[in-house]
Short mmCIF file of C-alpha atoms and ligand atoms in Angstrom, two decimals:
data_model
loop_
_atom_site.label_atom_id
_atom_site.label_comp_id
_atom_site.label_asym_id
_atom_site.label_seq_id
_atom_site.Cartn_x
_atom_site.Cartn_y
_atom_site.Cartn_z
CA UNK M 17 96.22 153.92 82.35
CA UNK M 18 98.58 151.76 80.20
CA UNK M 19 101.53 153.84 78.46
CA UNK M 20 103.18 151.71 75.62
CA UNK M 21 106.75 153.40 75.02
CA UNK M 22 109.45 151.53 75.14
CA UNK M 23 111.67 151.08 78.48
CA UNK M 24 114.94 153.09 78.27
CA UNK M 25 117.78 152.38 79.70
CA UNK M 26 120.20 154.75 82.25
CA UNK M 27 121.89 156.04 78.86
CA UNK M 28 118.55 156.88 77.01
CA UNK M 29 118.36 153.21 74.70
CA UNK M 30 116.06 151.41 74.00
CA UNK M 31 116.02 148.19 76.27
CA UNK M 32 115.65 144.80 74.02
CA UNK M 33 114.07 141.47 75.22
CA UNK M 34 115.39 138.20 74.20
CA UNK M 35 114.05 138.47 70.72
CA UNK M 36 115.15 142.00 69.63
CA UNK M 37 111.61 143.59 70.26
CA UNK M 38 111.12 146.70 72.57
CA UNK M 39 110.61 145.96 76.17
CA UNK M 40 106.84 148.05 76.71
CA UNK M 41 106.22 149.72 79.68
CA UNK M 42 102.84 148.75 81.08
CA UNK M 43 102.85 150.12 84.66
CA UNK M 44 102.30 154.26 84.59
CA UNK M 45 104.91 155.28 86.94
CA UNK M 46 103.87 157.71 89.66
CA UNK M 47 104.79 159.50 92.88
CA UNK M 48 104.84 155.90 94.65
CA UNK M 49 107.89 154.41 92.17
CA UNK M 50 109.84 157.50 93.76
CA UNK M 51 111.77 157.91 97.06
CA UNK M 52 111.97 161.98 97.20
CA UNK M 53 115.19 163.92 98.58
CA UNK M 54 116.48 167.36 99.26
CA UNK M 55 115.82 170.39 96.75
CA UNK M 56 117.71 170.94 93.57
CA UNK M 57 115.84 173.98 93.04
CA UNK M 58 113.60 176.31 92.93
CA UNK M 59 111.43 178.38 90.48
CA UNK M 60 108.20 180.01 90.38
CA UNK M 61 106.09 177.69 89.28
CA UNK M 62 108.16 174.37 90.44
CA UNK M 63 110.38 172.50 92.69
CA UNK M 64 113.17 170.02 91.53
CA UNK M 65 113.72 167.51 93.55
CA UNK M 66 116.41 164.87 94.04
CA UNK M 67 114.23 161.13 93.47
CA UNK M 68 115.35 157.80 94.06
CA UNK M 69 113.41 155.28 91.64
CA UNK M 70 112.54 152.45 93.90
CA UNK M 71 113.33 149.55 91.90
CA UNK M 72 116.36 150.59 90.12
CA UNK M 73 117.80 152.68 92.56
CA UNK M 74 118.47 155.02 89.66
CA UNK M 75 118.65 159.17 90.36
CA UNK M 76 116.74 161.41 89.08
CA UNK M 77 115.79 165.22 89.47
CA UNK M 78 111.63 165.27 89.65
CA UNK M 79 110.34 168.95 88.56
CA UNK M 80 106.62 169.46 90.25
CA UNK M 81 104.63 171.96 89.22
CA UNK M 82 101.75 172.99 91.01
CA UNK M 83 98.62 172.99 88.68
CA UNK M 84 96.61 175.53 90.97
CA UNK M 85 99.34 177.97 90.47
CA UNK M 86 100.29 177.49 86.76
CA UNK M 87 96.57 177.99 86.15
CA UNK M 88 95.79 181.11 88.31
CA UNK M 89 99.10 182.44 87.20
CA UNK M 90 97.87 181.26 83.21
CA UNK M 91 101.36 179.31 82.57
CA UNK M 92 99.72 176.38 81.11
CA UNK M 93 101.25 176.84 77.36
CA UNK M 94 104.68 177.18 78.63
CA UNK M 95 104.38 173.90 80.71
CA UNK M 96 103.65 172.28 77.56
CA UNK M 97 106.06 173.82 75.72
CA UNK M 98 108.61 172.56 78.09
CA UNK M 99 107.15 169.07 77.88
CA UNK M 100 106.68 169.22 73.80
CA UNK M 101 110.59 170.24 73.31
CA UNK M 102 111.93 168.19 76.02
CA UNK M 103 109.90 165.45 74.16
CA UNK M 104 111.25 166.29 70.64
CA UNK M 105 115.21 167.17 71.94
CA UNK M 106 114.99 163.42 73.92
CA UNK M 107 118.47 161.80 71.83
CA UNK M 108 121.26 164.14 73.02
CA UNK M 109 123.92 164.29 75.75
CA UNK M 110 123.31 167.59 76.24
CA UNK M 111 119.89 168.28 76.38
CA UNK M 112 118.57 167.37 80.45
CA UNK M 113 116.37 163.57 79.33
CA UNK M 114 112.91 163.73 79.79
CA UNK M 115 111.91 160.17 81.11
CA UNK M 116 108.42 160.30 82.53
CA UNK M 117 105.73 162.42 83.55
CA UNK M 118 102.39 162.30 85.55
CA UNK M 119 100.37 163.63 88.05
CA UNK M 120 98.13 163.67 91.30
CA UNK M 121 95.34 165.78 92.04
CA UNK M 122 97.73 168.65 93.16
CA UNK M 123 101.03 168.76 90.81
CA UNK M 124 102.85 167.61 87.59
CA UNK M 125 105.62 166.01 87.38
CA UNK M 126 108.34 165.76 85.27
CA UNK M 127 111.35 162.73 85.69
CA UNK M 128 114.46 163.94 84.87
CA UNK M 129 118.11 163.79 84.18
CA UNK M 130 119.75 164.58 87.51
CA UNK M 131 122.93 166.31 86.66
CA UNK M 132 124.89 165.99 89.94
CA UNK M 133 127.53 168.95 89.86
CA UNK M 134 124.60 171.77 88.90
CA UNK M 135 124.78 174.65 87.65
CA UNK M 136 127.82 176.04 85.73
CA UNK M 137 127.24 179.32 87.43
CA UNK M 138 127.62 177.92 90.66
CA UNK M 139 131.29 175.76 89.21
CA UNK M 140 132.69 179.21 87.38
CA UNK M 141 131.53 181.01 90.43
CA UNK M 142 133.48 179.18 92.70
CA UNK M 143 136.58 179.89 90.04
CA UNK M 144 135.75 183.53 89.32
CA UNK M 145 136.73 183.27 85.98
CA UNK M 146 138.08 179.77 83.53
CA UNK M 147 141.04 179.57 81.74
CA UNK M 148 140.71 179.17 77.59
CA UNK M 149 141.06 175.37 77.83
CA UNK M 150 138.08 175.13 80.64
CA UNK M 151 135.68 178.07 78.28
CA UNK M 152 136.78 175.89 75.02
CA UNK M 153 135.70 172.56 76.53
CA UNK M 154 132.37 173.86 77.96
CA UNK M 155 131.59 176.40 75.18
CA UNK M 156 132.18 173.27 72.81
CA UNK M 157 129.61 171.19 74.29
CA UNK M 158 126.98 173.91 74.79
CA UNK M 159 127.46 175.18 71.44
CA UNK M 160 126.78 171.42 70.21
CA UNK M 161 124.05 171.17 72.14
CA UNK M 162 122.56 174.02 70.44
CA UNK M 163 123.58 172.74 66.96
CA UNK M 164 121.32 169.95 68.30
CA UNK M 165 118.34 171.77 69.30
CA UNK M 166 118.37 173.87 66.15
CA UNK M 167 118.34 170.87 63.69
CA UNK M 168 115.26 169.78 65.40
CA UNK M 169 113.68 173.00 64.93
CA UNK M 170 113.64 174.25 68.86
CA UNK M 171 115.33 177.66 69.88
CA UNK M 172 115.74 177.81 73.93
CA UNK M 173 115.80 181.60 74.14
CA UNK M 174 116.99 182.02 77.31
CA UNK M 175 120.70 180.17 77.56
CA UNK M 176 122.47 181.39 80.44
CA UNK M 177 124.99 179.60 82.77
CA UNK M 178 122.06 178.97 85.17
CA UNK M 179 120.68 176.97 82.75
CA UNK M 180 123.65 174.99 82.10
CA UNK M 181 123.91 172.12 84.09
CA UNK M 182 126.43 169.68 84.61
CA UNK M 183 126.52 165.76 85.00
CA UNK M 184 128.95 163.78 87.47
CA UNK M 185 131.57 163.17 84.08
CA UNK M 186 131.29 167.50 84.08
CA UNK M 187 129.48 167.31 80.69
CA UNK M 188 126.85 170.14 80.08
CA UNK M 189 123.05 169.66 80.20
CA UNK M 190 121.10 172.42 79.20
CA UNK M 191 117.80 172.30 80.82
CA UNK M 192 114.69 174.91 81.20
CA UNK M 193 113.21 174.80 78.28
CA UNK M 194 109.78 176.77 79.59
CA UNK M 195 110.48 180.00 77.68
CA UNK M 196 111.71 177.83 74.18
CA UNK M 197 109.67 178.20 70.77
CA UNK M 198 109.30 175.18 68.31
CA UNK M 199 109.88 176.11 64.54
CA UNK M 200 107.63 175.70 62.00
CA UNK M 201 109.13 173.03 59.72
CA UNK M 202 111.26 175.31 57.19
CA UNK M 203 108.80 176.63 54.03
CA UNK M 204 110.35 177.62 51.09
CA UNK M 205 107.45 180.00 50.76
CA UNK M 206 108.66 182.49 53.38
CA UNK M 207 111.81 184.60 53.11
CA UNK M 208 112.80 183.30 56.66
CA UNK M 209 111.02 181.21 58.55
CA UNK M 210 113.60 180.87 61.40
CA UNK M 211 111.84 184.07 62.35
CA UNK M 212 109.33 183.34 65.28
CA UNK M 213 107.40 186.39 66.92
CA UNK M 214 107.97 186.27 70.81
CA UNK M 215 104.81 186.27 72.89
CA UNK M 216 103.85 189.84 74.40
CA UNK M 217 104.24 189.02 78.27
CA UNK M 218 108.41 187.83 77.28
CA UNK M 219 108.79 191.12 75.63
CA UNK M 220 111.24 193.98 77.73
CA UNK M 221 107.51 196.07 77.95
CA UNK M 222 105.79 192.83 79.29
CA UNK M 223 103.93 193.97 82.29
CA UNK M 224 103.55 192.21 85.42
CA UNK M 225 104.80 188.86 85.89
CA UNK M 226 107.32 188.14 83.14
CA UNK M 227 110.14 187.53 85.88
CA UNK M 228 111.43 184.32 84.47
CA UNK M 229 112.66 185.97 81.04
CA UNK M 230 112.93 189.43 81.86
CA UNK M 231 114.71 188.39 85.42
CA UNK M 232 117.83 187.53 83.16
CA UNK M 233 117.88 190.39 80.89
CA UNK M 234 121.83 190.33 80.49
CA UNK M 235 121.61 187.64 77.70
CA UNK M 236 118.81 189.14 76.02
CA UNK M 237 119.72 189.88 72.42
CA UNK M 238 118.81 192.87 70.90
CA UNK M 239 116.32 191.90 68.38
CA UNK M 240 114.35 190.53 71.24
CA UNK M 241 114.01 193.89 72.66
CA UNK M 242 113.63 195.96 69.65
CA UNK M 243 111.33 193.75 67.11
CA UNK M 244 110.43 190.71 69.59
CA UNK M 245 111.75 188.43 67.32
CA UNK M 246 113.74 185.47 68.24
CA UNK M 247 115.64 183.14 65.82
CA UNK M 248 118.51 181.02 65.74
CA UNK M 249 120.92 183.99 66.01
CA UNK M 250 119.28 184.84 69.10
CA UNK M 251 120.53 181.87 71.29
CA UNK M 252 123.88 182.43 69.23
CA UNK M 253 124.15 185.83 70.73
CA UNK M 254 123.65 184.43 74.02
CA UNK M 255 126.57 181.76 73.82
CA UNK M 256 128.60 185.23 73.08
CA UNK M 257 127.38 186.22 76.27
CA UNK M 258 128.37 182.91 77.94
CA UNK M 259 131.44 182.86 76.27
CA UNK M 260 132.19 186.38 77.62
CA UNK M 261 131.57 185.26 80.90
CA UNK M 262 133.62 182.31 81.01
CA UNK M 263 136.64 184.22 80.57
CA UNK M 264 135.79 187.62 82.51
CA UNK M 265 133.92 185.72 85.28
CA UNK M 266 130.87 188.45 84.87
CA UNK M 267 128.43 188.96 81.85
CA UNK M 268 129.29 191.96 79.23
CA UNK M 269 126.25 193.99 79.67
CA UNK M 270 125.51 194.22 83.53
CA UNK M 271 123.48 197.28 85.22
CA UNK M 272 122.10 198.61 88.00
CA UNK M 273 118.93 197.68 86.62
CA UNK M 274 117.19 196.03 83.81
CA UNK M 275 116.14 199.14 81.60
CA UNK M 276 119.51 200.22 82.14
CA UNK M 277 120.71 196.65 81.03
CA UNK M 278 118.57 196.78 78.03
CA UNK M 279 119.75 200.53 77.03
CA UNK M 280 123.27 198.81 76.94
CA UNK M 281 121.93 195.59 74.49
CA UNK M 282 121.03 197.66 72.13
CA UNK M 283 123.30 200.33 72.06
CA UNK M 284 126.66 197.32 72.31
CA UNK M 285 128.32 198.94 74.99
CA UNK M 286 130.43 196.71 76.36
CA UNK M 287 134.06 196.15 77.09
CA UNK M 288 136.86 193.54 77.56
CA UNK M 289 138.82 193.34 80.80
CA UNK M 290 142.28 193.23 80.86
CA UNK M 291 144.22 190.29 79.73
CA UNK M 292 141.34 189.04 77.93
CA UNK M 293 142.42 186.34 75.21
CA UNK M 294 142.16 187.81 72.01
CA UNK M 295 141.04 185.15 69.80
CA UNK M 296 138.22 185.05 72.04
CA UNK M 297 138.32 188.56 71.80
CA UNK M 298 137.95 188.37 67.84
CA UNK M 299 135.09 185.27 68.19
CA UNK M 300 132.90 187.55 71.24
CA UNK M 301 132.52 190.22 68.82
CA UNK M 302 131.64 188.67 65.92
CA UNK M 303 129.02 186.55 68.17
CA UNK M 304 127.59 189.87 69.73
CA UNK M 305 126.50 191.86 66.41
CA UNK M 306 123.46 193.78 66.85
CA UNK M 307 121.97 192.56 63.10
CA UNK M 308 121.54 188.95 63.75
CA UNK M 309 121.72 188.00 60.10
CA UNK M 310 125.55 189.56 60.78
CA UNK M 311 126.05 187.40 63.40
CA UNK M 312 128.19 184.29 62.87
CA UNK M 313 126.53 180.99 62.03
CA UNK M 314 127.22 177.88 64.16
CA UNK M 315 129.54 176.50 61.35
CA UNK M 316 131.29 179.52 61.44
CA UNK M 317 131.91 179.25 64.96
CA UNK M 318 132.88 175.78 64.94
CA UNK M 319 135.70 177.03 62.78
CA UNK M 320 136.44 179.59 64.64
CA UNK M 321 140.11 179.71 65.79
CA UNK M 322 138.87 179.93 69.65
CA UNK M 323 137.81 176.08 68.70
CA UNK M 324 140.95 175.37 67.12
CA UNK M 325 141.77 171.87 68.02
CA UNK M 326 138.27 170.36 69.13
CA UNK M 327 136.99 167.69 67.69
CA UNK M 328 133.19 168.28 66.81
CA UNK M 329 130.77 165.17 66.32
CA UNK M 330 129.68 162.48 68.44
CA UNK M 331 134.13 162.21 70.32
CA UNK M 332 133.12 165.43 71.78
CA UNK M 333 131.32 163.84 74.07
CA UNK M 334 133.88 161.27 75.30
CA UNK M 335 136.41 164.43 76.13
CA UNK M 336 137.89 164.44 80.04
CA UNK M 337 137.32 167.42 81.58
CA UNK M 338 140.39 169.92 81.98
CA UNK M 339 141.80 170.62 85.73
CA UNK M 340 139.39 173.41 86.12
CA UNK M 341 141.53 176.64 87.61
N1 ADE I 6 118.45 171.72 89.36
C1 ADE I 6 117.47 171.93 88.51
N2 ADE I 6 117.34 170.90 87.69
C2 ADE I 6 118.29 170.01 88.01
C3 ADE I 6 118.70 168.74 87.52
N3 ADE I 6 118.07 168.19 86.49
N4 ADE I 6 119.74 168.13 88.09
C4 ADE I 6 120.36 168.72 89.11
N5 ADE I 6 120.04 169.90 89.62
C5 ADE I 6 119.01 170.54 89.08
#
């Protein structure tokens, strides 16, 4: 097979030939143009692995997914879902790049960005908790990133810091995007058409194997669990829930199980440590309102006073990291 798209280069442009036109890929790269090295991670439907591409010596993280299993186990629409939005969210820093993908007789596989300092669970973690100027600098660049995603019509639905990774300049990378929903394009027809209705086996009643979304229940907003509706205030609730985290080093609604997680979602019981800043105090609460049409907007958080000081647009990305401590 011959795939025409143009040849990008490490930073996601375009390469050029000598006249201005767009180098074409003719070769289909496969499992042979890769090197494979130790495990990223794991799921349950796919591996990542670390991937050396043989003739550029570039790194990548290669996601296989076994086909037997994402049949038996009737995954097939969320596979493409993750390869339609990774395919429409391809021009961002923070989105993980999708570069290639193919298959053999057993797997699929998808080439991606390899973000070399993981997960941002794993970096706040090893902190216990960040300081305002670490939570502002990450929380700017996620919250970007969902501006991003948003404006091309795709909500992720499950943001969590497991989800967040980071690159070797400690910029963000959001990545999993199995569980996301593509908008219709907006229709001035329908009172809201952010409004998407969540399929049955992601709801909190979802029987058997809906580990993936209901395995992190703590960012789960409440509409989600009471009308299954997801919209853009529902991954807006979740960077409350980040945000949260960030500074108290645990999510706000945490239980000994996940019914008991979900009782706390929708009734809003949660509570602020000690010494908890309280501008981010004030911008936590207005992020985790129970009405999502109540909930602040991303503008609105932009100019939040938390965010006092960033600079949002395309410098964001050119930011040094703060000491993290
Ligand atoms: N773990 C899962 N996906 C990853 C990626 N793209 N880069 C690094 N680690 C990962």
């Amino acid at each position: 097979a011959v795939a025409m798209r143009p040849e990008l280069d490490a930073n996601g442009n375009v390469i050029l030939d000598a006249n201005g036109q767009p180098v074409l890929r003719t070769h289909k790269k496969g499992v042979q143009d890769f090197q494979f090295g130790r495990t990223l991670g794991e799921g349950s439907y796919s591996t990542v692995l670390l991937a050396k591409d043989r003739q550029t010596g570039h790194e990548y993280a290669i996601k296989v997914l076994d086909k037997r299993h994402i049949i038996k186990e009737k995954k097939v629409k969320y596979v493409n879902i993750e390869k339609d939005t990774l395919n429409r969210l391809n021009n961002h820093p923070g989105v993980v790049r999708l570069y290639y993908t193919f298959q053999d007789e057993r797997s699929l596989y998808f080439v991606l960005d390899f973000a070399s300092a993981g997960e941002l669970l794993g970096v706040l973690k090893k902190m216990t908790t960040f300081d305002e100027e670490c939570t502002r600098y990450y929380g700017a660049q996620v919250l970007d990133t969902i501006e991003y995603m948003h404006s091309r019509g795709v909500i992720h639905r499950d943001l969590k810091p497991e989800n967040i990774l980071l690159d070797s300049h400690m910029h963000t990378k959001i990545t999993d995007f199995g569980t996301a929903k593509i908008l219709d394009p907006p229709a001035r027809s329908r009172a809201n058409s952010n409004i998407v209705p969540v399929p049955d086996n992601m709801t909190a009643k979802g029987s058997d194997r809906t580990m993936s979304f209901v395995g992190t229940a703590e960012y789960v907003s409440p509409e989600l669990l009471t009308d299954k509706n997801a919209g853009k205030p529902t991954d807006l609730w979740a960077f409350g829930c980040i945000i949260y985290q960030l500074l108290a080093g645990r999510p706000p609604f945490k239980a000994a199980n996940e019914y008991l997680t979900f009782q706390k979602i929708i009734s809003l019981e949660y509570t602020f440590p000690q010494g908890f800043p309280p501008v981010a105090r004030d911008l936590v609460e207005r992020l985790l309102v129970l009405e999502p049409s109540r909930r602040l907007t991303i503008d609105h958080v932009k100019n939040h006073e938390f965010f006092h000081g960033i600079k949002w647009g395309k410098g964001l990305w050119d930011q040094k990291p703060p000491k993290l401590r």
